[in-house]
PDB file of C-alpha atoms in Angstrom:
ATOM      1  CA  UNK A   1      16.010   0.784  13.836  1.00 95.00           C
ATOM      2  CA  UNK A   2      15.926  -1.381  10.726  1.00 97.00           C
ATOM      3  CA  UNK A   3      14.094  -4.584   9.792  1.00 98.00           C
ATOM      4  CA  UNK A   4      15.896  -6.996   7.459  1.00 98.00           C
ATOM      5  CA  UNK A   5      13.097  -7.289   4.917  1.00 99.00           C
ATOM      6  CA  UNK A   6      13.873  -8.829   1.502  1.00 99.00           C
ATOM      7  CA  UNK A   7      13.829  -6.315  -1.357  1.00 99.00           C
ATOM      8  CA  UNK A   8      11.783  -6.916  -4.508  1.00 98.00           C
ATOM      9  CA  UNK A   9      11.524  -4.781  -7.644  1.00 96.00           C
ATOM     10  CA  UNK A  10       8.472  -3.542  -9.533  1.00 96.00           C
ATOM     11  CA  UNK A  11       9.925  -4.986 -12.722  1.00 93.00           C
ATOM     12  CA  UNK A  12       6.813  -5.921 -14.696  1.00 90.00           C
ATOM     13  CA  UNK A  13       4.563  -3.362 -16.386  1.00 93.00           C
ATOM     14  CA  UNK A  14       5.533  -0.645 -13.899  1.00 93.00           C
ATOM     15  CA  UNK A  15       2.204  -0.729 -12.063  1.00 95.00           C
ATOM     16  CA  UNK A  16       2.915  -3.613  -9.688  1.00 97.00           C
ATOM     17  CA  UNK A  17       4.257  -1.806  -6.622  1.00 98.00           C
ATOM     18  CA  UNK A  18       1.689  -3.582  -4.442  1.00 98.00           C
ATOM     19  CA  UNK A  19       2.618  -6.978  -5.842  1.00 98.00           C
ATOM     20  CA  UNK A  20       6.317  -6.207  -5.230  1.00 98.00           C
ATOM     21  CA  UNK A  21       5.445  -5.201  -1.656  1.00 99.00           C
ATOM     22  CA  UNK A  22       3.585  -8.477  -1.241  1.00 99.00           C
ATOM     23  CA  UNK A  23       6.676 -10.360  -2.414  1.00 99.00           C
ATOM     24  CA  UNK A  24       8.687  -8.650   0.332  1.00 99.00           C
ATOM     25  CA  UNK A  25       6.407  -9.530   3.246  1.00 99.00           C
ATOM     26  CA  UNK A  26       5.545 -13.026   2.009  1.00 99.00           C
ATOM     27  CA  UNK A  27       9.256 -13.837   1.840  1.00 99.00           C
ATOM     28  CA  UNK A  28       9.961 -12.121   5.184  1.00 99.00           C
ATOM     29  CA  UNK A  29       7.233 -13.793   7.238  1.00 99.00           C
ATOM     30  CA  UNK A  30       6.510 -17.045   5.373  1.00 98.00           C
ATOM     31  CA  UNK A  31       9.756 -17.612   3.410  1.00 98.00           C
ATOM     32  CA  UNK A  32       7.669 -18.107   0.275  1.00 98.00           C
ATOM     33  CA  UNK A  33       8.415 -16.822  -3.210  1.00 98.00           C
ATOM     34  CA  UNK A  34       5.740 -15.624  -5.625  1.00 98.00           C
ATOM     35  CA  UNK A  35       6.158 -14.077  -9.046  1.00 98.00           C
ATOM     36  CA  UNK A  36       4.558 -10.741  -9.876  1.00 97.00           C
ATOM     37  CA  UNK A  37       2.312 -12.601 -12.305  1.00 97.00           C
ATOM     38  CA  UNK A  38       1.134 -15.020  -9.633  1.00 98.00           C
ATOM     39  CA  UNK A  39       0.320 -12.116  -7.329  1.00 98.00           C
ATOM     40  CA  UNK A  40      -1.523 -10.348 -10.150  1.00 98.00           C
ATOM     41  CA  UNK A  41      -3.820 -13.373 -10.328  1.00 98.00           C
ATOM     42  CA  UNK A  42      -4.271 -13.517  -6.556  1.00 98.00           C
ATOM     43  CA  UNK A  43      -5.138  -9.813  -6.362  1.00 98.00           C
ATOM     44  CA  UNK A  44      -7.150 -10.023  -9.622  1.00 98.00           C
ATOM     45  CA  UNK A  45      -5.139  -7.188 -11.155  1.00 98.00           C
ATOM     46  CA  UNK A  46      -5.362  -6.769 -14.920  1.00 96.00           C
ATOM     47  CA  UNK A  47      -2.331  -5.646 -16.952  1.00 93.00           C
ATOM     48  CA  UNK A  48      -1.888  -1.886 -17.051  1.00 93.00           C
ATOM     49  CA  UNK A  49      -4.193  -1.198 -14.106  1.00 95.00           C
ATOM     50  CA  UNK A  50      -3.528  -0.312 -10.485  1.00 95.00           C
ATOM     51  CA  UNK A  51      -4.366  -2.465  -7.477  1.00 98.00           C
ATOM     52  CA  UNK A  52      -6.792  -1.137  -4.869  1.00 97.00           C
ATOM     53  CA  UNK A  53      -5.300  -1.517  -1.393  1.00 98.00           C
ATOM     54  CA  UNK A  54      -8.201  -3.734  -0.304  1.00 98.00           C
ATOM     55  CA  UNK A  55      -7.260  -6.180  -3.088  1.00 98.00           C
ATOM     56  CA  UNK A  56      -3.787  -6.485  -1.573  1.00 99.00           C
ATOM     57  CA  UNK A  57      -5.101  -6.761   1.994  1.00 99.00           C
ATOM     58  CA  UNK A  58      -7.469  -9.573   1.084  1.00 99.00           C
ATOM     59  CA  UNK A  59      -4.810 -11.506  -0.840  1.00 99.00           C
ATOM     60  CA  UNK A  60      -2.276 -11.247   2.007  1.00 99.00           C
ATOM     61  CA  UNK A  61      -4.904 -12.550   4.430  1.00 99.00           C
ATOM     62  CA  UNK A  62      -5.801 -15.422   2.107  1.00 98.00           C
ATOM     63  CA  UNK A  63      -2.111 -16.325   1.776  1.00 98.00           C
ATOM     64  CA  UNK A  64      -1.775 -16.767   5.539  1.00 98.00           C
ATOM     65  CA  UNK A  65      -0.628 -13.432   6.940  1.00 99.00           C
ATOM     66  CA  UNK A  66      -2.129 -11.651   9.952  1.00 99.00           C
ATOM     67  CA  UNK A  67      -2.986  -8.183   8.647  1.00 99.00           C
ATOM     68  CA  UNK A  68      -5.196  -5.175   9.288  1.00 99.00           C
ATOM     69  CA  UNK A  69      -6.056  -2.342   6.911  1.00 99.00           C
ATOM     70  CA  UNK A  70      -6.383   1.098   8.507  1.00 98.00           C
ATOM     71  CA  UNK A  71      -7.670   4.283   6.885  1.00 98.00           C
ATOM     72  CA  UNK A  72      -8.978   7.671   7.942  1.00 97.00           C
ATOM     73  CA  UNK A  73     -11.962   7.069   5.620  1.00 97.00           C
ATOM     74  CA  UNK A  74     -14.610   4.415   6.117  1.00 97.00           C
ATOM     75  CA  UNK A  75     -14.667   1.682   3.469  1.00 97.00           C
ATOM     76  CA  UNK A  76     -18.414   1.241   3.148  1.00 96.00           C
ATOM     77  CA  UNK A  77     -19.103   4.400   1.073  1.00 96.00           C
ATOM     78  CA  UNK A  78     -16.716   3.096  -1.606  1.00 96.00           C
ATOM     79  CA  UNK A  79     -19.261   0.366  -2.349  1.00 96.00           C
ATOM     80  CA  UNK A  80     -21.209   3.096  -4.165  1.00 96.00           C
ATOM     81  CA  UNK A  81     -18.463   3.106  -6.783  1.00 95.00           C
ATOM     82  CA  UNK A  82     -17.715   5.970  -9.152  1.00 96.00           C
ATOM     83  CA  UNK A  83     -20.133   8.602  -7.727  1.00 96.00           C
ATOM     84  CA  UNK A  84     -18.547   8.442  -4.260  1.00 96.00           C
ATOM     85  CA  UNK A  85     -15.005   8.282  -5.640  1.00 95.00           C
ATOM     86  CA  UNK A  86     -15.555  11.430  -7.714  1.00 96.00           C
ATOM     87  CA  UNK A  87     -17.033  13.257  -4.736  1.00 96.00           C
ATOM     88  CA  UNK A  88     -14.387  12.033  -2.292  1.00 94.00           C
ATOM     89  CA  UNK A  89     -11.198  12.496  -4.322  1.00 94.00           C
ATOM     90  CA  UNK A  90     -12.214  15.552  -6.333  1.00 94.00           C
ATOM     91  CA  UNK A  91      -9.697  16.567  -8.998  1.00 90.00           C
ATOM     92  CA  UNK A  92      -7.696  13.355  -8.531  1.00 90.00           C
ATOM     93  CA  UNK A  93     -10.701  11.086  -9.121  1.00 92.00           C
ATOM     94  CA  UNK A  94     -10.317  10.968 -12.903  1.00 91.00           C
ATOM     95  CA  UNK A  95      -6.863   9.413 -12.799  1.00 91.00           C
ATOM     96  CA  UNK A  96      -7.801   7.041  -9.978  1.00 92.00           C
ATOM     97  CA  UNK A  97     -10.831   5.812 -11.922  1.00 93.00           C
ATOM     98  CA  UNK A  98      -8.803   5.475 -15.123  1.00 94.00           C
ATOM     99  CA  UNK A  99      -6.486   2.919 -13.530  1.00 94.00           C
ATOM    100  CA  UNK A 100      -8.927   1.182 -11.157  1.00 93.00           C
ATOM    101  CA  UNK A 101     -10.838  -2.019 -11.837  1.00 96.00           C
ATOM    102  CA  UNK A 102     -13.914  -0.971  -9.868  1.00 96.00           C
ATOM    103  CA  UNK A 103     -15.862  -4.262  -9.862  1.00 97.00           C
ATOM    104  CA  UNK A 104     -12.789  -6.084  -8.519  1.00 98.00           C
ATOM    105  CA  UNK A 105     -12.034  -3.305  -6.018  1.00 98.00           C
ATOM    106  CA  UNK A 106     -15.605  -3.256  -4.710  1.00 98.00           C
ATOM    107  CA  UNK A 107     -15.672  -7.043  -4.362  1.00 98.00           C
ATOM    108  CA  UNK A 108     -12.433  -6.919  -2.346  1.00 98.00           C
ATOM    109  CA  UNK A 109     -13.817  -4.155  -0.107  1.00 98.00           C
ATOM    110  CA  UNK A 110     -16.874  -6.270   0.694  1.00 98.00           C
ATOM    111  CA  UNK A 111     -14.689  -9.253   1.594  1.00 98.00           C
ATOM    112  CA  UNK A 112     -12.252  -7.181   3.678  1.00 99.00           C
ATOM    113  CA  UNK A 113     -15.209  -5.856   5.660  1.00 98.00           C
ATOM    114  CA  UNK A 114     -16.803  -9.296   6.072  1.00 98.00           C
ATOM    115  CA  UNK A 115     -13.503 -10.767   7.344  1.00 98.00           C
ATOM    116  CA  UNK A 116     -13.119  -7.882   9.836  1.00 98.00           C
ATOM    117  CA  UNK A 117      -9.789  -6.859   8.297  1.00 99.00           C
ATOM    118  CA  UNK A 118     -10.521  -3.109   8.383  1.00 99.00           C
ATOM    119  CA  UNK A 119     -10.504  -0.410  11.038  1.00 98.00           C
ATOM    120  CA  UNK A 120     -11.256   3.259  10.470  1.00 98.00           C
ATOM    121  CA  UNK A 121      -8.314   4.986  12.099  1.00 96.00           C
ATOM    122  CA  UNK A 122      -5.584   7.461  11.200  1.00 96.00           C
ATOM    123  CA  UNK A 123      -2.205   6.484  12.599  1.00 95.00           C
ATOM    124  CA  UNK A 124       0.337   8.913  13.959  1.00 95.00           C
ATOM    125  CA  UNK A 125       3.881   8.298  12.796  1.00 94.00           C
ATOM    126  CA  UNK A 126       4.848   7.450  16.379  1.00 96.00           C
ATOM    127  CA  UNK A 127       2.410   4.540  16.153  1.00 97.00           C
ATOM    128  CA  UNK A 128       3.971   3.427  12.872  1.00 98.00           C
ATOM    129  CA  UNK A 129       7.388   3.463  14.544  1.00 98.00           C
ATOM    130  CA  UNK A 130       6.094   1.388  17.456  1.00 98.00           C
ATOM    131  CA  UNK A 131       4.861  -1.261  15.053  1.00 98.00           C
ATOM    132  CA  UNK A 132       8.276  -1.413  13.367  1.00 98.00           C
ATOM    133  CA  UNK A 133       9.908  -1.825  16.801  1.00 98.00           C
ATOM    134  CA  UNK A 134       7.597  -4.796  17.402  1.00 98.00           C
ATOM    135  CA  UNK A 135       8.672  -6.409  14.130  1.00 98.00           C
ATOM    136  CA  UNK A 136       5.476  -5.569  12.263  1.00 99.00           C
ATOM    137  CA  UNK A 137       5.728  -4.268   8.691  1.00 99.00           C
ATOM    138  CA  UNK A 138       3.740  -1.173   7.607  1.00 99.00           C
ATOM    139  CA  UNK A 139       2.680  -1.049   3.954  1.00 99.00           C
ATOM    140  CA  UNK A 140       1.786   2.579   3.298  1.00 99.00           C
ATOM    141  CA  UNK A 141      -0.045   4.190   0.383  1.00 98.00           C
ATOM    142  CA  UNK A 142       1.627   7.424  -0.720  1.00 98.00           C
ATOM    143  CA  UNK A 143       1.563   9.959  -3.544  1.00 96.00           C
ATOM    144  CA  UNK A 144       4.866   9.411  -5.333  1.00 96.00           C
ATOM    145  CA  UNK A 145       4.763  12.866  -6.909  1.00 95.00           C
ATOM    146  CA  UNK A 146       4.697  14.428  -3.446  1.00 95.00           C
ATOM    147  CA  UNK A 147       7.566  12.173  -2.413  1.00 94.00           C
ATOM    148  CA  UNK A 148       9.861  13.408  -5.198  1.00 94.00           C
ATOM    149  CA  UNK A 149       8.623  17.013  -5.220  1.00 93.00           C
ATOM    150  CA  UNK A 150       6.999  16.749  -8.636  1.00 93.00           C
ATOM    151  CA  UNK A 151       3.912  18.736  -9.572  1.00 90.00           C
ATOM    152  CA  UNK A 152       1.048  16.802 -11.071  1.00 87.00           C
ATOM    153  CA  UNK A 153      -1.994  14.688 -10.229  1.00 90.00           C
ATOM    154  CA  UNK A 154      -2.034  11.899  -7.678  1.00 92.00           C
ATOM    155  CA  UNK A 155       0.423   9.091  -8.436  1.00 93.00           C
ATOM    156  CA  UNK A 156      -0.380   6.219  -6.109  1.00 94.00           C
ATOM    157  CA  UNK A 157       2.549   4.175  -4.838  1.00 97.00           C
ATOM    158  CA  UNK A 158       3.048   1.561  -2.126  1.00 98.00           C
ATOM    159  CA  UNK A 159       5.966   1.874   0.292  1.00 98.00           C
ATOM    160  CA  UNK A 160       7.244  -1.002   2.445  1.00 99.00           C
ATOM    161  CA  UNK A 161       8.621   0.672   5.556  1.00 99.00           C
ATOM    162  CA  UNK A 162      11.774  -1.000   6.786  1.00 99.00           C
ATOM    163  CA  UNK A 163      13.050   1.365   9.483  1.00 99.00           C
ATOM    164  CA  UNK A 164      13.568   4.857  10.822  1.00 98.00           C
ATOM    165  CA  UNK A 165      15.930   7.099  12.741  1.00 98.00           C
ATOM    166  CA  UNK A 166      15.384  10.483  14.357  1.00 96.00           C
ATOM    167  CA  UNK A 167      15.072  12.425  11.101  1.00 98.00           C
ATOM    168  CA  UNK A 168      14.433   9.832   8.387  1.00 98.00           C
ATOM    169  CA  UNK A 169      12.249   7.001   7.174  1.00 98.00           C
ATOM    170  CA  UNK A 170      13.679   3.983   5.359  1.00 99.00           C
ATOM    171  CA  UNK A 171      11.556   2.148   2.818  1.00 99.00           C
ATOM    172  CA  UNK A 172      11.886  -0.232  -0.111  1.00 99.00           C
ATOM    173  CA  UNK A 173      11.521   1.803  -3.314  1.00 98.00           C
ATOM    174  CA  UNK A 174      10.410  -0.886  -5.748  1.00 98.00           C
ATOM    175  CA  UNK A 175      10.542   1.362  -8.801  1.00 94.00           C
ATOM    176  CA  UNK A 176      10.066   0.908 -11.689  1.00 92.00           C
ATOM    177  CA  UNK A 177      12.440   3.882 -11.959  1.00 90.00           C
ATOM    178  CA  UNK A 178      15.518   3.788  -9.726  1.00 93.00           C
ATOM    179  CA  UNK A 179      14.579   0.878  -7.424  1.00 97.00           C
ATOM    180  CA  UNK A 180      16.435   1.034  -4.127  1.00 98.00           C
ATOM    181  CA  UNK A 181      16.376  -1.047  -0.953  1.00 99.00           C
ATOM    182  CA  UNK A 182      16.045   0.808   2.363  1.00 99.00           C
ATOM    183  CA  UNK A 183      15.868   4.186   0.667  1.00 98.00           C
ATOM    184  CA  UNK A 184      16.287   7.039   3.119  1.00 98.00           C
ATOM    185  CA  UNK A 185      13.950  10.015   2.990  1.00 98.00           C
ATOM    186  CA  UNK A 186      13.200  12.788   5.518  1.00 98.00           C
ATOM    187  CA  UNK A 187      10.182  12.057   7.694  1.00 97.00           C
ATOM    188  CA  UNK A 188       8.565  15.373   6.782  1.00 97.00           C
ATOM    189  CA  UNK A 189       8.758  14.551   3.074  1.00 98.00           C
ATOM    190  CA  UNK A 190       7.375  11.062   3.587  1.00 98.00           C
ATOM    191  CA  UNK A 191       4.519  12.347   5.734  1.00 97.00           C
ATOM    192  CA  UNK A 192       3.617  14.895   3.053  1.00 97.00           C
ATOM    193  CA  UNK A 193       3.319  12.033   0.549  1.00 98.00           C
ATOM    194  CA  UNK A 194       1.253   9.923   2.972  1.00 98.00           C
ATOM    195  CA  UNK A 195      -1.072  12.821   3.834  1.00 96.00           C
ATOM    196  CA  UNK A 196      -1.743  13.685   0.176  1.00 95.00           C
ATOM    197  CA  UNK A 197      -5.189  13.627  -1.372  1.00 93.00           C
ATOM    198  CA  UNK A 198      -5.850  10.163  -2.770  1.00 94.00           C
ATOM    199  CA  UNK A 199      -4.124   8.152  -0.057  1.00 96.00           C
ATOM    200  CA  UNK A 200      -6.689   8.447   2.779  1.00 96.00           C
ATOM    201  CA  UNK A 201      -3.693   7.698   5.041  1.00 97.00           C
ATOM    202  CA  UNK A 202      -4.151   4.039   4.127  1.00 98.00           C
ATOM    203  CA  UNK A 203      -1.783   1.592   5.785  1.00 99.00           C
ATOM    204  CA  UNK A 204      -1.736  -2.186   6.080  1.00 99.00           C
ATOM    205  CA  UNK A 205       0.044  -3.480   9.165  1.00 99.00           C
ATOM    206  CA  UNK A 206       1.434  -6.969   8.632  1.00 99.00           C
ATOM    207  CA  UNK A 207       1.777  -8.540  12.080  1.00 99.00           C
ATOM    208  CA  UNK A 208       3.197 -11.869  10.970  1.00 98.00           C
ATOM    209  CA  UNK A 209       2.006 -15.360  10.163  1.00 98.00           C
ATOM    210  CA  UNK A 210      -1.690 -15.990  10.744  1.00 93.00           C
TER     211      UNK A 210
END
């Protein structure tokens, strides 16, 4: 099972995997092209920093897509900011805070909640597969270090799932190193990266045009 989703590269400052993922689904569902720079402005990302997943969810909604953000962790406690993040993510909190723009992230969380774009729920991979079968696109937050078997702190990365077979997941690897469309990886390896500390099993399901 494979969706024919356009492939876009994380070719800017190397920290725009979410913007590259947005390019993919905006082209797929709306046939619209946006530059990474334009999507930086729409998500309010500053150069050199990461994008909080709620920033991406809100921007996709504002651009006309029907989306829902799911996570095993409630969003509301994140409004507390740094104290909750340090308590929640433990040893990985330092790196997350280093690359986060907290005022922007917190503002996006408030808006995602007010627009009813969030549901506290952990998906099984069978549910993810069912969404792909229905033509929906899962955007999944993973730990890239876990994906490639590298030791080290949490390295957040956004994967656009494009398909699956019995043993493997296919996703757009936007880079910046070794970008590859429909990259194949064993399901067990992908699930380890999705279940890692720092991800909260976050996933945005893009259902289509709003």
